[in-house]
Tab-separated table of C-alpha atoms and ligand atoms in Angstrom:
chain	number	residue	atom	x	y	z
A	235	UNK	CA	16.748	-6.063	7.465
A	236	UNK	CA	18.544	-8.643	4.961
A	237	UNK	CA	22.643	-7.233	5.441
A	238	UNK	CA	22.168	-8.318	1.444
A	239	UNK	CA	19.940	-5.499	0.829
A	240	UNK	CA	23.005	-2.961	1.825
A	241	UNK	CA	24.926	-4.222	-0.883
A	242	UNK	CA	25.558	-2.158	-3.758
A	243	UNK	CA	25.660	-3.749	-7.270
A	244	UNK	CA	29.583	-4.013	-7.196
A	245	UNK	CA	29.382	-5.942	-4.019
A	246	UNK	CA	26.671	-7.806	-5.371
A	247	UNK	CA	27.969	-8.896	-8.714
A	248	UNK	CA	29.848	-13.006	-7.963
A	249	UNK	CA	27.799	-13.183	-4.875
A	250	UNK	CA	27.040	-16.584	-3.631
A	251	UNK	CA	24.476	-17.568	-0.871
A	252	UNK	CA	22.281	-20.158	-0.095
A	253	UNK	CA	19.251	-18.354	0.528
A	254	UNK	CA	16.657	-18.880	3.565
A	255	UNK	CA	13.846	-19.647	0.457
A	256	UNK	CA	15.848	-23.611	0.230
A	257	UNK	CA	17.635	-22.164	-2.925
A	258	UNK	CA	21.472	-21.426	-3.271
A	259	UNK	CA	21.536	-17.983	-5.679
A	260	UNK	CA	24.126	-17.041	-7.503
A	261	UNK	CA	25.063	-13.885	-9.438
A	262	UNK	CA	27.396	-14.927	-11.419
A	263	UNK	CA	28.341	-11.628	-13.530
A	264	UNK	CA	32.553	-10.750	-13.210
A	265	UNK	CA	31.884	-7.170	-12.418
A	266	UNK	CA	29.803	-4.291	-12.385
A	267	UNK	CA	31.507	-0.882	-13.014
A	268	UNK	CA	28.895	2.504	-12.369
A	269	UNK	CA	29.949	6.207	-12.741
A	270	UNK	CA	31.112	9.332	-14.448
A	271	UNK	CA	34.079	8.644	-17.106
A	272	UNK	CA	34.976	5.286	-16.619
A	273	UNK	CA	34.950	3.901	-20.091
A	274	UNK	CA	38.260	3.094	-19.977
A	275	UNK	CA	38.044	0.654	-17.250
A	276	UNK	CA	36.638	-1.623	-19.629
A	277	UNK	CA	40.275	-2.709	-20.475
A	278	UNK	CA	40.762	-3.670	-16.998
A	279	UNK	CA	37.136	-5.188	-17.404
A	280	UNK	CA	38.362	-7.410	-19.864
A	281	UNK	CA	41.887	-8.561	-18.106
A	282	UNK	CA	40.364	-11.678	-17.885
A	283	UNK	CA	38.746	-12.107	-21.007
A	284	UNK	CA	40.240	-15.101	-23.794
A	285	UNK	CA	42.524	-13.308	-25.664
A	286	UNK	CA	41.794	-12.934	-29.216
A	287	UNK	CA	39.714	-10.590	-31.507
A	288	UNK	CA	36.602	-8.637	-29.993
A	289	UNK	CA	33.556	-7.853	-32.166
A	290	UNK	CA	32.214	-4.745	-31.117
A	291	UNK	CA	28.248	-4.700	-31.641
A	292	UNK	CA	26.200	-1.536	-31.747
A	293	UNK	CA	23.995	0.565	-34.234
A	294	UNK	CA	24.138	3.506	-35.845
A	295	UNK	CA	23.077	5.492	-32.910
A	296	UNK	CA	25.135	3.622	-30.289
A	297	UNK	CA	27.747	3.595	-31.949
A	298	UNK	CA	27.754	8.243	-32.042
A	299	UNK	CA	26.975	7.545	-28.572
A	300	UNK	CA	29.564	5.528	-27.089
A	301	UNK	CA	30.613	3.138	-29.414
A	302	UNK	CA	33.455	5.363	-31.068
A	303	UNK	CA	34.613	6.181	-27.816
A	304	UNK	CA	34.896	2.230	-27.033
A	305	UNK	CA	36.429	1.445	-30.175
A	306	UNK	CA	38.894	3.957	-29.727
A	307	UNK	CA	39.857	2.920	-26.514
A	308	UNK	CA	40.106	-1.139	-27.249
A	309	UNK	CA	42.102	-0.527	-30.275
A	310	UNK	CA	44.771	-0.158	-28.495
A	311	UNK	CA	45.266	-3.128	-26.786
A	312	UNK	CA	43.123	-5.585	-28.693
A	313	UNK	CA	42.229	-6.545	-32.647
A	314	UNK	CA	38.445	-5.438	-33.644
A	315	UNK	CA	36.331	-6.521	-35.997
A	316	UNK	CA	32.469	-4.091	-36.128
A	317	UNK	CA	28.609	-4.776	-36.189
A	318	UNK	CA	27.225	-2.155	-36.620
A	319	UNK	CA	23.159	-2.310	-37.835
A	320	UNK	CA	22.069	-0.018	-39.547
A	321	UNK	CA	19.058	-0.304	-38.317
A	322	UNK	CA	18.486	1.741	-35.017
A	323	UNK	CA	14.689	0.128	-34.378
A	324	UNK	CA	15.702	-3.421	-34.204
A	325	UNK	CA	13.391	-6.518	-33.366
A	326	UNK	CA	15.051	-9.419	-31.300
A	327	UNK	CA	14.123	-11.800	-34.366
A	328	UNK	CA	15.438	-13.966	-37.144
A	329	UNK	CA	16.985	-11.676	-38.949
A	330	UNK	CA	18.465	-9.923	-36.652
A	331	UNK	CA	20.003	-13.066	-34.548
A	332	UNK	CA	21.631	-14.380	-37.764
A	333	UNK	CA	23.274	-11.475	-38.767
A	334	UNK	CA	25.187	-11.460	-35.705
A	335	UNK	CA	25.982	-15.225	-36.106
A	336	UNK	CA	26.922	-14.023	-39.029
A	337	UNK	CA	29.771	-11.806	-38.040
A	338	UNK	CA	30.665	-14.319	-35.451
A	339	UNK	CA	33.663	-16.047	-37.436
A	340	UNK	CA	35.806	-18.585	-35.177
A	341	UNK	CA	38.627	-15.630	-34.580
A	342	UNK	CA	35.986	-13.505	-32.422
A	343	UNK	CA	36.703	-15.014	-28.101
A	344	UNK	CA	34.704	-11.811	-27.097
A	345	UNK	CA	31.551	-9.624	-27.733
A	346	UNK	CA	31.670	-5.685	-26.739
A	347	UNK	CA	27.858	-4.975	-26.926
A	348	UNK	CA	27.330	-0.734	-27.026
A	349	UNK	CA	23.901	-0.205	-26.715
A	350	UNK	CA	20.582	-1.113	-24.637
A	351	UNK	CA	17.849	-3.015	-25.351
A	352	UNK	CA	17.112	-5.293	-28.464
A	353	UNK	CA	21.117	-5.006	-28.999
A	354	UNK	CA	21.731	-6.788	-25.248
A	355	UNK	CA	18.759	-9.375	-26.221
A	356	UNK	CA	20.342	-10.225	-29.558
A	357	UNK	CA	24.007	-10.677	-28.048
A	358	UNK	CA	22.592	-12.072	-24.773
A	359	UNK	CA	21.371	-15.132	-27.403
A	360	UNK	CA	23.691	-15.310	-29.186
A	361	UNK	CA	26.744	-15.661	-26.729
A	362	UNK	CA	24.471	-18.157	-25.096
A	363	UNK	CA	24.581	-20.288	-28.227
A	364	UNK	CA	28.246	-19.444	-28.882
A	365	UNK	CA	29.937	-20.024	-25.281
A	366	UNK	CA	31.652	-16.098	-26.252
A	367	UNK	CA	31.154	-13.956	-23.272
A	368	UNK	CA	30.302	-10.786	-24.076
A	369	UNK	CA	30.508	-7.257	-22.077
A	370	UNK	CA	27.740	-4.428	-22.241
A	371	UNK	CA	28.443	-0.934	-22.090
A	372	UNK	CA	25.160	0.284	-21.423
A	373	UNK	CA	24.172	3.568	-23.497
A	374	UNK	CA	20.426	4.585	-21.979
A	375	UNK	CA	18.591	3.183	-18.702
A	376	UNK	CA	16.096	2.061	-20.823
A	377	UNK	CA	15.464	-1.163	-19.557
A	378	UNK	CA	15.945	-4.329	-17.340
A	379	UNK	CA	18.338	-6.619	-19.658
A	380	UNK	CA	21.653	-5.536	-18.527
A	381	UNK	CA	22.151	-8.291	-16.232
A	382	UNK	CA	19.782	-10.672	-16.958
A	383	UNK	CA	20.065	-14.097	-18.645
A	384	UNK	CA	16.931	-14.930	-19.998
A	385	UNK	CA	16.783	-13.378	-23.869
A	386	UNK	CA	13.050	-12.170	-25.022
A	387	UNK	CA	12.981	-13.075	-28.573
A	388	UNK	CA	10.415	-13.010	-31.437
A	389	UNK	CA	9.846	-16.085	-32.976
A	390	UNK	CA	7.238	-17.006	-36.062
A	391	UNK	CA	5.944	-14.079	-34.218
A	392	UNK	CA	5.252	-14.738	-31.077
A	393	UNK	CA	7.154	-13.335	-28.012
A	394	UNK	CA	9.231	-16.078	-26.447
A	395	UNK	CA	12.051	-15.931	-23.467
A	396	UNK	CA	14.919	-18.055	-23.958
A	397	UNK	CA	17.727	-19.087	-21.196
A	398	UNK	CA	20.955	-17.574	-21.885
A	399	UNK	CA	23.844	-16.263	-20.123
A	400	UNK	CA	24.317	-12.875	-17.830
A	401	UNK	CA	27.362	-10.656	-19.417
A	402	UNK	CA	30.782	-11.124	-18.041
A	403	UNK	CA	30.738	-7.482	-16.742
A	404	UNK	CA	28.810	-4.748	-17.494
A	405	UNK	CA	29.932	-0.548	-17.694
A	406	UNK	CA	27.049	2.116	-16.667
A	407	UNK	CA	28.921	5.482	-18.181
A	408	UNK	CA	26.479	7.710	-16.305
A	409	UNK	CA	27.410	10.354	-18.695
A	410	UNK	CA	26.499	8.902	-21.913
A	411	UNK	CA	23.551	7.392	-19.969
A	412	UNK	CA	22.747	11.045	-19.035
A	413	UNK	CA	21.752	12.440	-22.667
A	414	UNK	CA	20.119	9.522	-23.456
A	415	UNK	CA	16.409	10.431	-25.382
A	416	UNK	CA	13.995	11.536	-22.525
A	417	UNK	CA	11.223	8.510	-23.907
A	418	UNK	CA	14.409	6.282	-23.787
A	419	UNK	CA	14.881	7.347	-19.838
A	420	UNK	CA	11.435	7.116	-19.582
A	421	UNK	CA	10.825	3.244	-20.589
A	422	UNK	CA	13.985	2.771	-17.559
A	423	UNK	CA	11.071	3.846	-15.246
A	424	UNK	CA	8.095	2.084	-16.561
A	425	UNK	CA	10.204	-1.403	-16.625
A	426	UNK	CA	10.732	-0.596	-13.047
A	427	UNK	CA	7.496	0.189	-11.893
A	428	UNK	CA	6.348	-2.694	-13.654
A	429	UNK	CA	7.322	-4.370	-10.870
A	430	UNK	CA	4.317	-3.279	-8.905
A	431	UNK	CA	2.554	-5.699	-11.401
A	432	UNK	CA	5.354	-8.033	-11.522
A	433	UNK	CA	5.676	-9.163	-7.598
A	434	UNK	CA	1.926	-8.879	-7.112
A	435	UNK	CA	1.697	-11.364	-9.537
A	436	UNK	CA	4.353	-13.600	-8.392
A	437	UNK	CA	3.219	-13.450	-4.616
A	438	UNK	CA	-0.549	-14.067	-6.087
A	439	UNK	CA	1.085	-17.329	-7.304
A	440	UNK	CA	2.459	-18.220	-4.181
A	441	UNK	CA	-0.722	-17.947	-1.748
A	442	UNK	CA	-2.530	-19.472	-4.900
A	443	UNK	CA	-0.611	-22.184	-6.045
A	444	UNK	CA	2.105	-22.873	-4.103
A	445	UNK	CA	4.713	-21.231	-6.773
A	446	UNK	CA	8.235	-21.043	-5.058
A	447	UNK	CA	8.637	-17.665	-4.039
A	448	UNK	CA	12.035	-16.028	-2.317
A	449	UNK	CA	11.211	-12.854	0.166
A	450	UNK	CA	14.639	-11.586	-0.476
A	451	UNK	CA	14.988	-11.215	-3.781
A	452	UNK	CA	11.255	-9.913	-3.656
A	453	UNK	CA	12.480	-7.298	-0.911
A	454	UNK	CA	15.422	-6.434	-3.566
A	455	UNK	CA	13.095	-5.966	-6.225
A	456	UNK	CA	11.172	-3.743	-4.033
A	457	UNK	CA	13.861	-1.623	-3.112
A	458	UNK	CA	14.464	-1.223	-6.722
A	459	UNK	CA	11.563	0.092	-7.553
A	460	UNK	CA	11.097	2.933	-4.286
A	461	UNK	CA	14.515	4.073	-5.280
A	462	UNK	CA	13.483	4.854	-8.838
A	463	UNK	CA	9.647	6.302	-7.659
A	464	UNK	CA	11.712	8.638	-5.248
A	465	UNK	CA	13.903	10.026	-8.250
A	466	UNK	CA	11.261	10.244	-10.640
A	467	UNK	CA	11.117	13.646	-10.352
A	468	UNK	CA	14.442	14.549	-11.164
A	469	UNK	CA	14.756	13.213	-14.792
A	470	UNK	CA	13.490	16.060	-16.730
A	471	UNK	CA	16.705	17.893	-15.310
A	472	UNK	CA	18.568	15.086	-16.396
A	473	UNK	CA	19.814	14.388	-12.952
A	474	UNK	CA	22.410	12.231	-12.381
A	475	UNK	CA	21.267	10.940	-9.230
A	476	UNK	CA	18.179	9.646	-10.853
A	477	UNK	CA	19.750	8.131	-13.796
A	478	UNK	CA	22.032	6.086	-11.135
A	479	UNK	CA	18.749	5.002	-9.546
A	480	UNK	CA	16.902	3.975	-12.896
A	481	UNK	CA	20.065	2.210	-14.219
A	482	UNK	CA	21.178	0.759	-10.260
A	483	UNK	CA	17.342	-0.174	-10.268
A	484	UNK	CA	17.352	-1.754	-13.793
A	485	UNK	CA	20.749	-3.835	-13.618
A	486	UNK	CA	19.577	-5.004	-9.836
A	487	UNK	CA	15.993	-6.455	-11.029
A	488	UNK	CA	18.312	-8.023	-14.110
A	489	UNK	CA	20.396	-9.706	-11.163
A	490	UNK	CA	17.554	-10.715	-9.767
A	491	UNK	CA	16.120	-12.428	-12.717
A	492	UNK	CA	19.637	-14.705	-12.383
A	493	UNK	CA	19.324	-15.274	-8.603
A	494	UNK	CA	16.072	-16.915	-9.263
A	495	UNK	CA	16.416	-18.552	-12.052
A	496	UNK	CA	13.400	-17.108	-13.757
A	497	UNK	CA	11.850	-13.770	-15.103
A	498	UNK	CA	9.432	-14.266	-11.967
A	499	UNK	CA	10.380	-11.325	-10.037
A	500	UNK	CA	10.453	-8.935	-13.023
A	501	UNK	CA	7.831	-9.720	-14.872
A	502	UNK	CA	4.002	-10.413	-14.594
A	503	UNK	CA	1.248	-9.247	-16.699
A	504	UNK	CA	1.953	-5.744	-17.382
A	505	UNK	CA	4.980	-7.378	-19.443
A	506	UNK	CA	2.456	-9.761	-21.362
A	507	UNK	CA	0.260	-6.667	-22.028
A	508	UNK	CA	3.650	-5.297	-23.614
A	509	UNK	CA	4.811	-8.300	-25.042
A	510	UNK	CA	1.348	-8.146	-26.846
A	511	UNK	CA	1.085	-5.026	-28.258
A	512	UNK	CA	4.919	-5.425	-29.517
A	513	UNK	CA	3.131	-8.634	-31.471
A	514	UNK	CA	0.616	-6.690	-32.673
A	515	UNK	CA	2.867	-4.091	-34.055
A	516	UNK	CA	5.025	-6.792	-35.560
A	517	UNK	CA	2.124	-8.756	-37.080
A	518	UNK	CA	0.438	-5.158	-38.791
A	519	UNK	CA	3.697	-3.653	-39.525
A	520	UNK	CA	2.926	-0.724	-37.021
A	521	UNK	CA	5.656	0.879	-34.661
A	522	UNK	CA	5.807	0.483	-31.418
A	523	UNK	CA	6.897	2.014	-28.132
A	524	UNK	CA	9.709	0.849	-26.123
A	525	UNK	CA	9.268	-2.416	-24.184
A	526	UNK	CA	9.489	-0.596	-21.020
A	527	UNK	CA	7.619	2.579	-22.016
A	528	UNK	CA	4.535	-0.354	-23.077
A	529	UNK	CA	5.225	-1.877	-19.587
A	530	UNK	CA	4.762	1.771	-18.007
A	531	UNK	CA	1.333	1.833	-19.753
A	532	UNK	CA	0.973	-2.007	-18.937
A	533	UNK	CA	1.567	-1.513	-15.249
A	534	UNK	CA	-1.249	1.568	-15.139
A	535	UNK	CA	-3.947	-0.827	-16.400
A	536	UNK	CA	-2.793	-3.553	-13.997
A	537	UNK	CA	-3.501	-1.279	-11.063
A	538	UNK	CA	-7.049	-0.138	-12.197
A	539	UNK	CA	-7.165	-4.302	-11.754
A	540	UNK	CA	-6.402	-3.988	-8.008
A	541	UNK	CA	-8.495	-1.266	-7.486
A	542	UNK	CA	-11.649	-3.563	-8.661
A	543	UNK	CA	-10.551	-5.993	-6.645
A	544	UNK	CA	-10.125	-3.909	-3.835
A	545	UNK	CA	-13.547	-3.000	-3.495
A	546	UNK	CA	-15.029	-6.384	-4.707
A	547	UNK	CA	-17.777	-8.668	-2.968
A	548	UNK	CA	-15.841	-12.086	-3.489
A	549	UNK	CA	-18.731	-14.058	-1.790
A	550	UNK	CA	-21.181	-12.339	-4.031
A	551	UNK	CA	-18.896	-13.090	-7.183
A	552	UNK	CA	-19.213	-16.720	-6.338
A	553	UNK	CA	-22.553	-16.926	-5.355
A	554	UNK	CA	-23.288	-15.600	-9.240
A	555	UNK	CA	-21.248	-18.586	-10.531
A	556	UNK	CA	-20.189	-16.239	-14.092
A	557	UNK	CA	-16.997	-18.784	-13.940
A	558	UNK	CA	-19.034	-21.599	-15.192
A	559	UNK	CA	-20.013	-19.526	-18.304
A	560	UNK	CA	-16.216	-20.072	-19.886
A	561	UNK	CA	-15.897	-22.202	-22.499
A	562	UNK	CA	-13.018	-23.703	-25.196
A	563	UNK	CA	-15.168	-21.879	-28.392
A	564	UNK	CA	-15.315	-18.677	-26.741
A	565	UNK	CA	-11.590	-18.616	-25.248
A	566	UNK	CA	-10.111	-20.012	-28.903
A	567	UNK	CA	-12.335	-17.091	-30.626
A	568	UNK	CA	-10.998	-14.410	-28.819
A	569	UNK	CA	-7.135	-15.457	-29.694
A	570	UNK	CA	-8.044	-15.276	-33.351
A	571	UNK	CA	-9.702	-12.348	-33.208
A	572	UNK	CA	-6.852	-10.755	-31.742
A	573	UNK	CA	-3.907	-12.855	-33.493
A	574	UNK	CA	-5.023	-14.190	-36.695
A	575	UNK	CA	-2.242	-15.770	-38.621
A	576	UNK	CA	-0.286	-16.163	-35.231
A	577	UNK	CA	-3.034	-17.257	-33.210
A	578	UNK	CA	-3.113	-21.231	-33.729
A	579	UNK	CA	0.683	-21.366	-32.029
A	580	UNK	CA	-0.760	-19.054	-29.210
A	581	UNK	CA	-3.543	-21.864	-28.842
A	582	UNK	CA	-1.280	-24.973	-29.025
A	583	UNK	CA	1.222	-23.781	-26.669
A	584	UNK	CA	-1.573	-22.609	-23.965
A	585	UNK	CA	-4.238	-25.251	-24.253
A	586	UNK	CA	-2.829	-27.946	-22.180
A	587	UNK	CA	-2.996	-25.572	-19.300
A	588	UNK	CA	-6.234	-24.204	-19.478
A	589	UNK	CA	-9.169	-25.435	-17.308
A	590	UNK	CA	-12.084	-26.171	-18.942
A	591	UNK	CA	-13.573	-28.719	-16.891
A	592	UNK	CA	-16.838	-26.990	-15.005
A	593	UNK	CA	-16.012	-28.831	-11.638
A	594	UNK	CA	-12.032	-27.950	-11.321
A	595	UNK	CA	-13.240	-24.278	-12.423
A	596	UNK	CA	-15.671	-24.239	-9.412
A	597	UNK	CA	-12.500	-25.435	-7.575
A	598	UNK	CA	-10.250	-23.011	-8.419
A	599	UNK	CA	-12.609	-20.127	-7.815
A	600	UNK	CA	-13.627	-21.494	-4.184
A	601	UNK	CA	-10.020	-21.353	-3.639
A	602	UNK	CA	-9.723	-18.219	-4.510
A	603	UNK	CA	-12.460	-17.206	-2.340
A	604	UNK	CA	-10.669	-19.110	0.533
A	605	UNK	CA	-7.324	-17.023	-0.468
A	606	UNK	CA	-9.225	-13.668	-0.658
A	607	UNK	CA	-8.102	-12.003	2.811
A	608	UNK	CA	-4.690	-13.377	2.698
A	609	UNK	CA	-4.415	-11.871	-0.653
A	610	UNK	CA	-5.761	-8.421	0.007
A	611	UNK	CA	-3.494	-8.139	2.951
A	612	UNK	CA	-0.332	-9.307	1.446
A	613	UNK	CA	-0.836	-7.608	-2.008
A	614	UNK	CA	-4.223	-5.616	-3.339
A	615	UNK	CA	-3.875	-3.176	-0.199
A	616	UNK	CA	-0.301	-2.692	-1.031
A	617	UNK	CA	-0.824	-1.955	-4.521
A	618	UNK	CA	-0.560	2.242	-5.770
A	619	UNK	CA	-3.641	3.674	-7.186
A	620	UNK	CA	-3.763	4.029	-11.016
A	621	UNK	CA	-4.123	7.743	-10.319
A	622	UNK	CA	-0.744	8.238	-7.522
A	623	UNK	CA	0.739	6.233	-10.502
A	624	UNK	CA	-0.333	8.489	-13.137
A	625	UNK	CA	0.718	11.637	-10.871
A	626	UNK	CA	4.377	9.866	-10.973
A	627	UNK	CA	4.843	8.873	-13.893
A	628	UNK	CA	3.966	12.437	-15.318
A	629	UNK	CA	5.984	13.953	-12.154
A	630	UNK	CA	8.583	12.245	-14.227
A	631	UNK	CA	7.433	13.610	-17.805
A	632	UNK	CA	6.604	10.802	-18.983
A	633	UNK	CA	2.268	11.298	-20.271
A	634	UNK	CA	2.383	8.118	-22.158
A	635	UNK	CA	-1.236	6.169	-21.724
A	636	UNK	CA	-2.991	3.105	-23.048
A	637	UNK	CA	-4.546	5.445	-25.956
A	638	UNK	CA	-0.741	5.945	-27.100
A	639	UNK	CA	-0.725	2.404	-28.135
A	640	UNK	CA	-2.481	3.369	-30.999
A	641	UNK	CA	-4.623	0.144	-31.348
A	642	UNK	CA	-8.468	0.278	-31.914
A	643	UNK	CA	-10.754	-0.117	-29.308
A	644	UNK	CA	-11.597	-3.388	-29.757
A	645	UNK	CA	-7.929	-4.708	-30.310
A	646	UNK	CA	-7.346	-2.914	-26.656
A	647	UNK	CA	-10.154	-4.570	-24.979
A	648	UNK	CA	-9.124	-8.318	-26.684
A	649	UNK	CA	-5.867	-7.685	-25.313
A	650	UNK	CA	-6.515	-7.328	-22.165
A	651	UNK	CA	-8.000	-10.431	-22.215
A	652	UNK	CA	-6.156	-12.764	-24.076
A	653	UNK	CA	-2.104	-11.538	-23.216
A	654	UNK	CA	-2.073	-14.154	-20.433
A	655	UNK	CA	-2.570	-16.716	-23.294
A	656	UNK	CA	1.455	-16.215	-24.639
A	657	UNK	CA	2.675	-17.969	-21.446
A	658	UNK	CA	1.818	-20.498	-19.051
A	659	UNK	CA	2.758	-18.272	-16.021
A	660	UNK	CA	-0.581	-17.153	-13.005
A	661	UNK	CA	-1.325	-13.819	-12.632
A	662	UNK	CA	-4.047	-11.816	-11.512
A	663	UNK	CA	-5.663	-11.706	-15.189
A	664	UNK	CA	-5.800	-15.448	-14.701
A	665	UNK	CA	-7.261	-15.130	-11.265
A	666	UNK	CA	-9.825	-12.769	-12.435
A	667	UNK	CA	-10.789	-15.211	-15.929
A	668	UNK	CA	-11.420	-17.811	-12.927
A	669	UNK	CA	-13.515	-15.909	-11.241
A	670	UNK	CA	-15.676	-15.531	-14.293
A	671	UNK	CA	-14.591	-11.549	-14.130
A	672	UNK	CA	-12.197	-11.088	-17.170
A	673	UNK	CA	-14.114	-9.737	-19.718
A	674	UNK	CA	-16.451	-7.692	-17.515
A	675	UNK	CA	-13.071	-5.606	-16.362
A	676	UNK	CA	-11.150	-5.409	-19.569
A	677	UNK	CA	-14.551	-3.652	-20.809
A	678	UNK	CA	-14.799	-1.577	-17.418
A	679	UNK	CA	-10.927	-0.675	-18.126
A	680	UNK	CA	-11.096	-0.202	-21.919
A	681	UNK	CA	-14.088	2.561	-21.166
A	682	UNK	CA	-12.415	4.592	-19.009
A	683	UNK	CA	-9.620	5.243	-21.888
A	684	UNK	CA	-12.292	4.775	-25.255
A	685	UNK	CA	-15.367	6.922	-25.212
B	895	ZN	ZN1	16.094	-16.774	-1.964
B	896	ZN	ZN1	11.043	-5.604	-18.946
């Protein structure tokens, strides 16, 4: 085994390798700090930092939860100035990006973000843009940002993932991670096990196309995710031995993310299922759940994929030729249907990588017929069920399903098949719209949850 994969997240944080994938990875985050009571090592944290005036960056809920606590405890050594939005259901957007630019007057040489999600994504950008490092104190293992440097952001709309910077350290206060909301907890775990999805996808890619693809930090990824499915069970106790392994798990697959440069390893198709219905909600003004709570539900649907393809005849599927039936009027249609108003963007960004031509479609789905046993070996056989999923995830307490999303049957079924279309990245929805199969299994998967 890698010695790498026996490093904890302290050892792990300023590591520097070159890696046996060609690449040289670096994790360039100052420190990592994990445990019981330790907010006030953030001074020491910040040792290091320019000197000058902090802006401490939470919301109204972070701020009860931790951010108090934090203020308290800088204040003595080091001039604040707050952000505090009032809004605790933020959107990484616009409005939410300029307010903090906003607040960002020359004075401020560091950002104290208190809080998890959209709050990390907002500061993430915006000390990219600024060249002010910022440090997170994380308040709920709700998801995967921690350490990452790529920012998910709404723009006009549509879900887009910007480069940006990892945080100059970053404080897990297991105890205020501890009492975070259960659903909160529970979106931890489903970003997590969206990694089932995520490195299926990305090793798909590989055998496929080529796509540069690093066993280690798939093997780290991996280990990730077993540590959090073997704790599952403990977080309706609130355990604190499976809140470290949800937030150890979350920060590593945000290291990760760094190491290769991209959100490969993290993120596949269960995240453009989520980063779907988030544009949905956005677009009809409806709530939504948590990213990683939509990824949990995301990941389910991805693994009722496997099992299909598990017990598929690929010879048969290309003797019946249903790839050639794909064409421009019928893939455009389904975007609108879906996106209205947003849906010409989704089109001009995707088009230039879509196949249309008959003959390189017949290509690509001989190749995939070539590909078949390598990719059963390597990834449908080592794919969960959908049910040993389920049985987990509600193990965990967590009964959240693809009916939860609220959307209408129809608006389920269309996006299933049109979430690829937001990037330009493979994954197996793409491998099964070249195959000709992609509307056949959305509307096997849609009637298993829609009566
Ligand atoms: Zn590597
Ligand atoms: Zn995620």
């Amino acid at each position: 085994m890698n010695e790498l994969l026996q490093k904890n997240l302290q050892e792990l944080a300023g590591l520097k390798f070159v890696c046996s994938c060609g690449k040289k990875h670096s994790i360039d985050i100052n420190d990592v700090r994990l445990g019981n009571h330790i907010l006030t090592d953030i001074t020491d944290s910040l040792q290091s930092f320019p000197k000058g005036t902090l802006l401490l960056v939470a919301d109204c809920n972070t701020f009860e939860a931790g951010g108090r606590e934090v203020e308290d405890i800088l204040s003595k050594n080091f001039k604040i100035e707050k952000l505090i939005y009032s809004n605790p259901h933020l959107h990484p957007d616009e409005v939410s990006v300029e307010q903090l630019r906003s607040a960002m007057n020359p004075d401020i040489t560091g950002i104290i973000v208190v809080g998890s999600g959209t709050l990390n994504d907002i500061t993430r950008y915006v000390s990219f843009e600024t060249k002010v490092p910022y440090l997170v104190v994380c308040t709920a293992p709700s998801m995967d940002g921690y350490a990452s440097m790529v920012s998910p952001m709404i723009t006009k709309g549509v879900k887009v993932t910007y480069n940006a910077v990892y945080p100059y350290s970053i404080i897990a206060e297991l105890s205020i991670m501890k009492e975070a909301p259960f659903h909160m907890i529970h979106a931890g775990l489903g970003d997590i096990v969206g990694k089932y999805s995520a490195l299926a996808d990305w090793k798909l890619a590989n055998i496929l196309h080529d796509e540069y693809y690093c066993e280690i930090t798939a093997q780290l990824v991996e280990k990730a995710v077993e540590q959090c499915v073997s704790s599952a069970p403990g977080i309706m106790a609130r355990s604190v031995e499976s809140i470290r392994s949800i937030i150890e798990g979350l920060i590593l697959s945000g290291m990760c993310i760094g190491m290769t440069g991209s959100s490969r390893p993290a993120s596949g198709e269960e995240h453009l299922l989520s980063h779907t219905w988030e544009m949905l909600g956005l677009i009809r003004r409806q709530e939504t759940h948590l990213h990683g709570n939509q990824v949990g539900i995301g990941t389910e649907i991805i693994l009722h994929v496997y099992q299909f393809l598990l017990q598929l005849d690929i010879h048969k599927v290309y003797a019946d030729g249903k790839f050639r039936s794909f064409t421009r009027e019928k893939w455009e249609r389904h975007i609108k249907q879906l996106f209205g108003d947003v849906a010409p963007q989704i089109i001009k960004q995707k088009e230039p990588y879509v196949n249309f031509s008959e003959t390189d479609r017949e290509e690509a789905a001989k190749h995939i017929v070539d590909k078949w046993e390598e990719m059963k070996e390597h990834v449908f056989l080592k794919m969960p069920s959908p049910s040993s999923y389920r049985k987990m995830m509600e193990e965990a307490g967590s009964h959240l399903g693809p009916l939860d999303l609220k959307l209408d049957r129809e608006s389920f079924r269309l996006s299933l098949i049109t979430a690829k279309e937001i990037r330009q990245r493979f994954g197996v929805m793409q491998m099964l719209d070249d195959l000709g199969l992609l509307e056949e299994v959305a509307e096997m998967i849609t009637a298993k949850y829609y009566l």
